[in-house]
Every structure is written in C-alpha cells, then in structure tokens.
Amino acid sequence: MRGLFVTGTDTGVGKTVLSAALVAAIAAEGESVSAYKPVVTGLGEEPAQEAWPQDHELLAQMAGMTPEQVAPLRYAPAVSPHLAATMAGERIDAAQLIEPALALAQGGTLIVEGVGGLLVPFNEQFTVRDLAVELALPLLIAARPGLGTINHTLLTLQAARAVGLEVRAVVLTPWPRRPSDLEQSNRETIARMGEIEIVDLALVAHTDRSNLAQAGANLPWQKWLTPGRGTHSRT
Ligand SMILES: Nc1ncnc2c1ncn2[C@@H]1O[C@H](COP(=O)(O)OP(=O)(O)O)[C@@H](O)[C@H]1O
Ligand SMILES: [Mg+2]
C-alpha cells in the first residue's frame, strides 16, 4: 500500500493541516490520492468563529471525495472514538476500520489522518496504533513546536517503534517565521534524542486548495512515500 499515516502527539496539534497539505500537494502533481479519517467525533459541537472546516470535510475537498467517503464512522459527541461508539450503542471493530482503507488504497496513494494520538482506543482492544500496524503505513508525527513537545514527541516515537512502525519524520506545526530559542532548541533536541528527521510546516493562512498545496509542496512527501529501510510494506 502506498501512503502515509499521519499521527500526532495529541489532539489539536496539526494532523488535519498536515494531512490536507499532503493531499493537496500530491493531487496538484496529478497523482491519484485519497484521504481516510477512520473516525470523526465532535460533529455535534458548535463550530468556533473562523474555525477550520471539520477534518473529513477539508480532506474531502482536497481529495475530491465526499466527507462520508473520507470518514465512514461519524459521531456527534466530542469524545474518544470508543466512548462515542459506546454512547451510540455501538462497538467499532477492526475490520470496519481496515476495509475502507484497503478499498481507498486501490485507487492510488492513501493519506490516513489518525484520531488523537497513537494509543487512542477505537475499542479497548484496538487502538490507533494497531490500525497503523494493520495498514503497514509509515508514520508522520505532527507535533507542537513549543514547551512540552519534547516529552510528547519522544513518547510517541517510542510507542511507534515499540511495535515496529517506521516513523518517517516529525513535523513541527505551525513553525513560526521567527522561532524562539526554545523552539529551535526543541527542534534540535528531538532530532538528536529521537534520531529522527524534523520538518517544519509554516502557518497556513487559508484552507483553500492552493494555499494547502503550496504548504504541502514544501514537504518532502515524494521521499516519504518511497519505500525505505525497515518499511514492511504490504501490497
Ligand atoms: N501549519 C499550520 N497552519 C495553520 N494552522 C495550524 C497549523 N498547524 C496547526 N494549526 C492550528 O492548530 C489547530 C489544530 O490543528 P488540526 O490540524 O485541526 O489538529 P488535529 O488534526 O491534530 O486535531 C487548528 O486550529 C489549526 O488552525
Ligand atoms: Mg484532525
């Protein structure tokens, strides 16, 4: 399967921005690309003023898909997927998450946006990390540039590598135009201690396709999509 699995150190760290930029940039090169968001929650929340579109709506716009194709499982409460399902009297099972991804990947490159961080449960026996393992996609980790990010990012790297997931890069987002000493130091420290490539994603001002494609064009996605050392790629 050709694609990338975008996870993050937390919820609200820039996974959607990064995923949308990747989809837009890949599509802009004329490559066939799909987006997959296994579960969206919080659809019942009142959107904040000037808020970005919902994850599956933005990804759908970039991929030329419908929001329902991007995210087959959608829940209103802003809670973890396992709780949202329980509140709806359902249980999400692994096959329900894996099968749509396999179907979408038939059509070309697949960009998966995870839900929250790696150990977020779909049910108590199956986490976001388990889905990444099943799909055998290399990971990108979206992380904040500021205080607290070293711990969160190194924890996420460890959790990924502990199960054999290959992490292609940590993406610090939004990377400021004039990074502070702390932010510069965080960047260098994570690179050394985590033995990982760090890439910056600048602030994207608008959610339209051209802005996101431009942001994505600055990311080395072609290299990230090339099967590499240690990737147990599944066809
Ligand atoms: N590069 C960026 N450009 C613009 N906004 C960003 C960027 N990175 C993060 N953000 C902001 O951070 C917030 C969370 O981003 P989002 O991608 O929705 O996170 P996640 O998908 O991890 O929950 C959003 O309000 C978004 O506008
Ligand atoms: Mg998101």
Short mmCIF file of C-alpha atoms and ligand atoms in Angstrom, two decimals:
data_model
loop_
_atom_site.label_atom_id
_atom_site.label_comp_id
_atom_site.label_asym_id
_atom_site.label_seq_id
_atom_site.Cartn_x
_atom_site.Cartn_y
_atom_site.Cartn_z
CA MET A 1 0.00 0.00 0.00
CA ARG A 2 1.38 3.41 -0.97
CA GLY A 3 0.63 6.07 1.60
CA LEU A 4 1.34 7.75 4.89
CA PHE A 5 -0.30 7.55 8.30
CA VAL A 6 -0.41 10.98 9.97
CA THR A 7 -0.50 10.73 13.73
CA GLY A 8 0.21 13.36 16.36
CA THR A 9 1.36 13.86 19.90
CA ASP A 10 -2.19 14.81 20.91
CA THR A 11 -5.46 16.10 19.57
CA GLY A 12 -5.32 19.65 18.18
CA VAL A 13 -1.66 19.52 17.15
CA GLY A 14 -1.99 19.93 13.38
CA LYS A 15 -2.71 16.45 11.98
CA THR A 16 -5.51 17.74 9.77
CA VAL A 17 -3.49 20.68 8.48
CA LEU A 18 -0.59 18.36 7.65
CA SER A 19 -2.81 15.70 6.07
CA ALA A 20 -4.71 18.26 3.98
CA ALA A 21 -1.45 19.86 2.81
CA LEU A 22 -0.12 16.45 1.76
CA VAL A 23 -3.30 15.51 -0.11
CA ALA A 24 -3.43 18.88 -1.86
CA ALA A 25 0.24 18.77 -2.86
CA ILE A 26 0.05 15.19 -4.16
CA ALA A 27 -3.13 15.95 -6.12
CA ALA A 28 -1.50 19.09 -7.54
CA GLU A 29 1.20 16.86 -9.04
CA GLY A 30 -1.52 14.94 -10.89
CA GLU A 31 -1.17 11.86 -8.71
CA SER A 32 -4.27 9.95 -7.69
CA VAL A 33 -4.71 10.38 -3.92
CA SER A 34 -7.38 9.52 -1.35
CA ALA A 35 -7.84 10.63 2.22
CA TYR A 36 -9.10 8.50 5.09
CA LYS A 37 -10.15 9.58 8.57
CA PRO A 38 -11.19 6.36 10.32
CA VAL A 39 -13.48 8.07 12.84
CA VAL A 40 -14.58 11.68 13.33
CA THR A 41 -16.17 12.79 16.58
CA GLY A 42 -17.42 16.13 17.82
CA LEU A 43 -19.71 16.79 14.86
CA GLY A 44 -22.37 17.97 17.30
CA GLU A 45 -20.19 20.80 18.60
CA GLU A 46 -20.95 24.39 17.69
CA PRO A 47 -18.02 25.46 15.45
CA ALA A 48 -15.90 28.31 16.79
CA GLN A 49 -15.83 31.51 14.78
CA GLU A 50 -13.39 31.38 11.88
CA ALA A 51 -12.84 27.71 12.64
CA TRP A 52 -11.34 25.44 10.03
CA PRO A 53 -13.75 23.03 8.35
CA GLN A 54 -14.26 19.65 10.01
CA ASP A 55 -11.43 17.19 9.35
CA HIS A 56 -13.35 14.98 6.93
CA GLU A 57 -14.79 17.98 5.07
CA LEU A 58 -11.41 19.59 4.49
CA LEU A 59 -9.78 16.30 3.49
CA ALA A 60 -12.69 15.56 1.14
CA GLN A 61 -12.29 18.93 -0.55
CA MET A 62 -8.58 18.31 -1.10
CA ALA A 63 -9.04 14.73 -2.35
CA GLY A 64 -12.14 15.33 -4.47
CA MET A 65 -14.15 12.91 -2.36
CA THR A 66 -17.30 13.23 -0.26
CA PRO A 67 -16.88 13.72 3.50
CA GLU A 68 -18.70 10.41 4.02
CA GLN A 69 -16.16 8.58 1.85
CA VAL A 70 -13.31 10.09 3.86
CA ALA A 71 -14.88 9.24 7.23
CA PRO A 72 -17.37 6.39 7.21
CA LEU A 73 -17.78 6.49 11.01
CA ARG A 74 -19.05 9.80 12.37
CA TYR A 75 -20.25 10.71 15.86
CA ALA A 76 -21.64 13.87 17.43
CA PRO A 77 -20.04 13.96 20.92
CA ALA A 78 -16.52 15.39 21.20
CA VAL A 79 -15.13 12.31 22.94
CA SER A 80 -12.77 9.42 22.16
CA PRO A 81 -13.98 7.08 19.37
CA HIS A 82 -14.51 4.18 21.78
CA LEU A 83 -16.73 6.30 24.01
CA ALA A 84 -18.60 7.90 21.09
CA ALA A 85 -19.41 4.43 19.77
CA THR A 86 -20.47 3.20 23.21
CA MET A 87 -22.76 6.23 23.64
CA ALA A 88 -24.35 5.37 20.29
CA GLY A 89 -24.88 1.77 21.42
CA GLU A 90 -22.22 0.52 19.01
CA ARG A 91 -18.81 -1.10 19.09
CA ILE A 92 -16.23 -0.22 16.44
CA ASP A 93 -14.39 -3.30 15.28
CA ALA A 94 -11.05 -3.58 13.50
CA ALA A 95 -12.42 -4.86 10.19
CA GLN A 96 -14.73 -1.84 9.95
CA LEU A 97 -11.66 0.40 10.08
CA ILE A 98 -9.30 -1.63 7.91
CA GLU A 99 -11.59 -2.46 4.99
CA PRO A 100 -12.36 1.11 3.85
CA ALA A 101 -8.64 1.92 3.93
CA LEU A 102 -7.79 -1.07 1.74
CA ALA A 103 -10.54 -0.12 -0.71
CA LEU A 104 -9.39 3.51 -0.92
CA ALA A 105 -5.75 2.49 -1.37
CA GLN A 106 -6.70 0.60 -4.55
CA GLY A 107 -7.17 3.98 -6.20
CA GLY A 108 -3.66 5.30 -5.57
CA THR A 109 -1.85 6.98 -2.71
CA LEU A 110 -3.63 6.98 0.65
CA ILE A 111 -3.21 9.63 3.33
CA VAL A 112 -4.67 8.50 6.65
CA GLU A 113 -5.27 11.00 9.42
CA GLY A 114 -5.29 9.23 12.76
CA VAL A 115 -7.54 10.16 15.65
CA GLY A 116 -5.88 11.96 18.58
CA GLY A 117 -2.59 10.20 19.41
CA LEU A 118 -1.32 6.64 18.94
CA LEU A 119 -2.93 4.99 21.97
CA VAL A 120 -6.41 6.40 21.42
CA PRO A 121 -8.86 3.48 21.53
CA PHE A 122 -11.38 2.58 18.83
CA ASN A 123 -12.36 -0.06 21.32
CA GLU A 124 -10.40 -1.16 24.38
CA GLN A 125 -8.68 -3.90 22.38
CA PHE A 126 -7.84 -1.89 19.26
CA THR A 127 -6.04 1.45 19.19
CA VAL A 128 -4.97 3.94 16.51
CA ARG A 129 -1.51 2.36 16.73
CA ASP A 130 -2.99 -1.07 16.00
CA LEU A 131 -4.65 0.34 12.88
CA ALA A 132 -1.33 1.81 11.69
CA VAL A 133 0.28 -1.61 12.16
CA GLU A 134 -2.52 -3.35 10.25
CA LEU A 135 -2.22 -0.91 7.35
CA ALA A 136 1.61 -1.14 7.46
CA LEU A 137 1.97 2.51 6.50
CA PRO A 138 4.93 4.68 7.54
CA LEU A 139 4.13 7.36 10.10
CA LEU A 140 4.41 11.09 10.28
CA ILE A 141 4.10 12.66 13.73
CA ALA A 142 2.56 16.14 13.92
CA ALA A 143 3.86 17.96 16.99
CA ARG A 144 3.80 21.42 18.54
CA PRO A 145 6.97 23.49 18.40
CA GLY A 146 6.66 24.89 21.95
CA LEU A 147 7.00 23.90 25.58
CA GLY A 148 6.08 20.29 26.35
CA THR A 149 6.75 18.94 22.90
CA ILE A 150 9.98 17.07 23.64
CA ASN A 151 8.28 14.72 26.07
CA HIS A 152 5.16 14.18 23.95
CA THR A 153 7.15 13.63 20.77
CA LEU A 154 9.70 11.23 22.26
CA LEU A 155 6.90 9.25 23.93
CA THR A 156 5.12 8.97 20.59
CA LEU A 157 8.32 7.87 18.83
CA GLN A 158 8.87 5.17 21.44
CA ALA A 159 5.28 3.95 21.21
CA ALA A 160 5.56 3.71 17.42
CA ARG A 161 8.93 1.99 17.33
CA ALA A 162 7.96 -0.46 20.09
CA VAL A 163 5.60 -2.16 17.65
CA GLY A 164 7.85 -1.85 14.59
CA LEU A 165 6.19 1.16 12.99
CA GLU A 166 8.52 3.21 10.86
CA VAL A 167 8.42 6.94 11.55
CA ARG A 168 9.41 8.99 8.52
CA ALA A 169 9.54 12.38 10.25
CA VAL A 170 8.29 14.62 13.00
CA VAL A 171 6.53 17.67 11.55
CA LEU A 172 6.58 20.74 13.81
CA THR A 173 3.49 22.84 13.13
CA PRO A 174 2.81 25.70 12.88
CA TRP A 175 6.52 26.53 12.68
CA PRO A 176 6.89 30.27 13.35
CA ARG A 177 8.60 32.58 10.93
CA ARG A 178 10.89 33.70 13.74
CA PRO A 179 11.33 30.70 16.01
CA SER A 180 12.31 31.39 19.61
CA ASP A 181 15.41 29.91 21.21
CA LEU A 182 13.15 27.39 22.94
CA GLU A 183 11.56 26.30 19.66
CA GLN A 184 14.93 25.99 17.91
CA SER A 185 16.27 24.01 20.82
CA ASN A 186 13.20 21.73 20.87
CA ARG A 187 13.73 21.03 17.18
CA GLU A 188 17.39 20.09 17.62
CA THR A 189 16.81 18.13 20.81
CA ILE A 190 14.02 15.99 19.33
CA ALA A 191 16.14 15.31 16.23
CA ARG A 192 19.09 14.11 18.32
CA MET A 193 17.33 12.28 21.13
CA GLY A 194 14.73 10.76 18.83
CA GLU A 195 17.18 10.11 15.97
CA ILE A 196 14.56 11.40 13.58
CA GLU A 197 14.18 13.82 10.71
CA ILE A 198 12.38 17.03 11.68
CA VAL A 199 10.46 19.02 9.12
CA ASP A 200 8.71 22.35 9.68
CA LEU A 201 5.26 23.27 8.43
CA ALA A 202 4.71 27.01 8.30
CA LEU A 203 1.44 28.68 9.24
CA VAL A 204 -1.20 28.10 6.55
CA ALA A 205 -3.34 31.22 6.39
CA HIS A 206 -6.31 29.87 4.42
CA THR A 207 -7.85 26.46 3.95
CA ASP A 208 -8.23 26.69 0.20
CA ARG A 209 -6.63 24.17 -2.09
CA SER A 210 -3.86 26.40 -3.45
CA ASN A 211 -2.64 27.52 -0.03
CA LEU A 212 -2.58 23.98 1.29
CA ALA A 213 -0.96 22.64 -1.89
CA GLN A 214 1.74 25.29 -1.58
CA ALA A 215 2.39 24.35 2.04
CA GLY A 216 2.48 20.69 1.08
CA ALA A 217 4.87 21.31 -1.81
CA ASN A 218 7.49 22.37 0.75
CA LEU A 219 7.30 18.94 2.41
CA PRO A 220 9.47 16.07 1.09
CA TRP A 221 6.42 13.85 0.52
CA GLN A 222 7.92 12.11 -2.50
CA LYS A 223 10.80 10.87 -0.36
CA TRP A 224 8.40 9.92 2.44
CA LEU A 225 6.32 7.84 0.03
CA THR A 226 9.33 5.94 -1.30
CA PRO A 227 9.56 2.54 0.37
CA GLY A 228 12.63 2.67 2.54
CA ARG A 229 14.73 0.96 5.10
CA GLY A 230 12.69 -1.07 7.53
CA THR A 231 9.33 -0.49 5.88
CA HIS A 232 7.35 -3.69 5.92
CA SER A 233 5.19 -2.60 3.03
CA ARG A 234 2.14 -4.65 2.22
CA THR A 235 0.78 -4.77 -1.30
N1 LIG B 1 0.65 24.91 9.89
C1 LIG B 1 -0.50 25.40 10.42
N2 LIG B 1 -1.13 26.42 9.83
C2 LIG B 1 -2.27 26.91 10.33
N3 LIG B 1 -2.86 26.46 11.45
C3 LIG B 1 -2.26 25.45 12.11
C4 LIG B 1 -1.07 24.86 11.61
N4 LIG B 1 -0.74 23.85 12.45
C5 LIG B 1 -1.68 23.83 13.40
N5 LIG B 1 -2.60 24.78 13.21
C6 LIG B 1 -3.80 25.11 14.02
O1 LIG B 1 -3.85 24.22 15.13
C7 LIG B 1 -5.17 23.79 15.36
C8 LIG B 1 -5.24 22.29 15.35
O2 LIG B 1 -4.91 21.80 14.08
P1 LIG B 1 -5.57 20.49 13.50
O3 LIG B 1 -4.86 20.18 12.23
O4 LIG B 1 -7.04 20.61 13.44
O5 LIG B 1 -5.15 19.44 14.64
P2 LIG B 1 -5.54 17.90 14.82
O6 LIG B 1 -5.98 17.39 13.48
O7 LIG B 1 -4.27 17.27 15.30
O8 LIG B 1 -6.61 17.86 15.84
C9 LIG B 1 -6.04 24.37 14.25
O9 LIG B 1 -6.77 25.44 14.79
C10 LIG B 1 -5.07 24.85 13.23
O10 LIG B 1 -5.54 26.02 12.65
MG MG B 2 -7.80 16.50 12.93
#
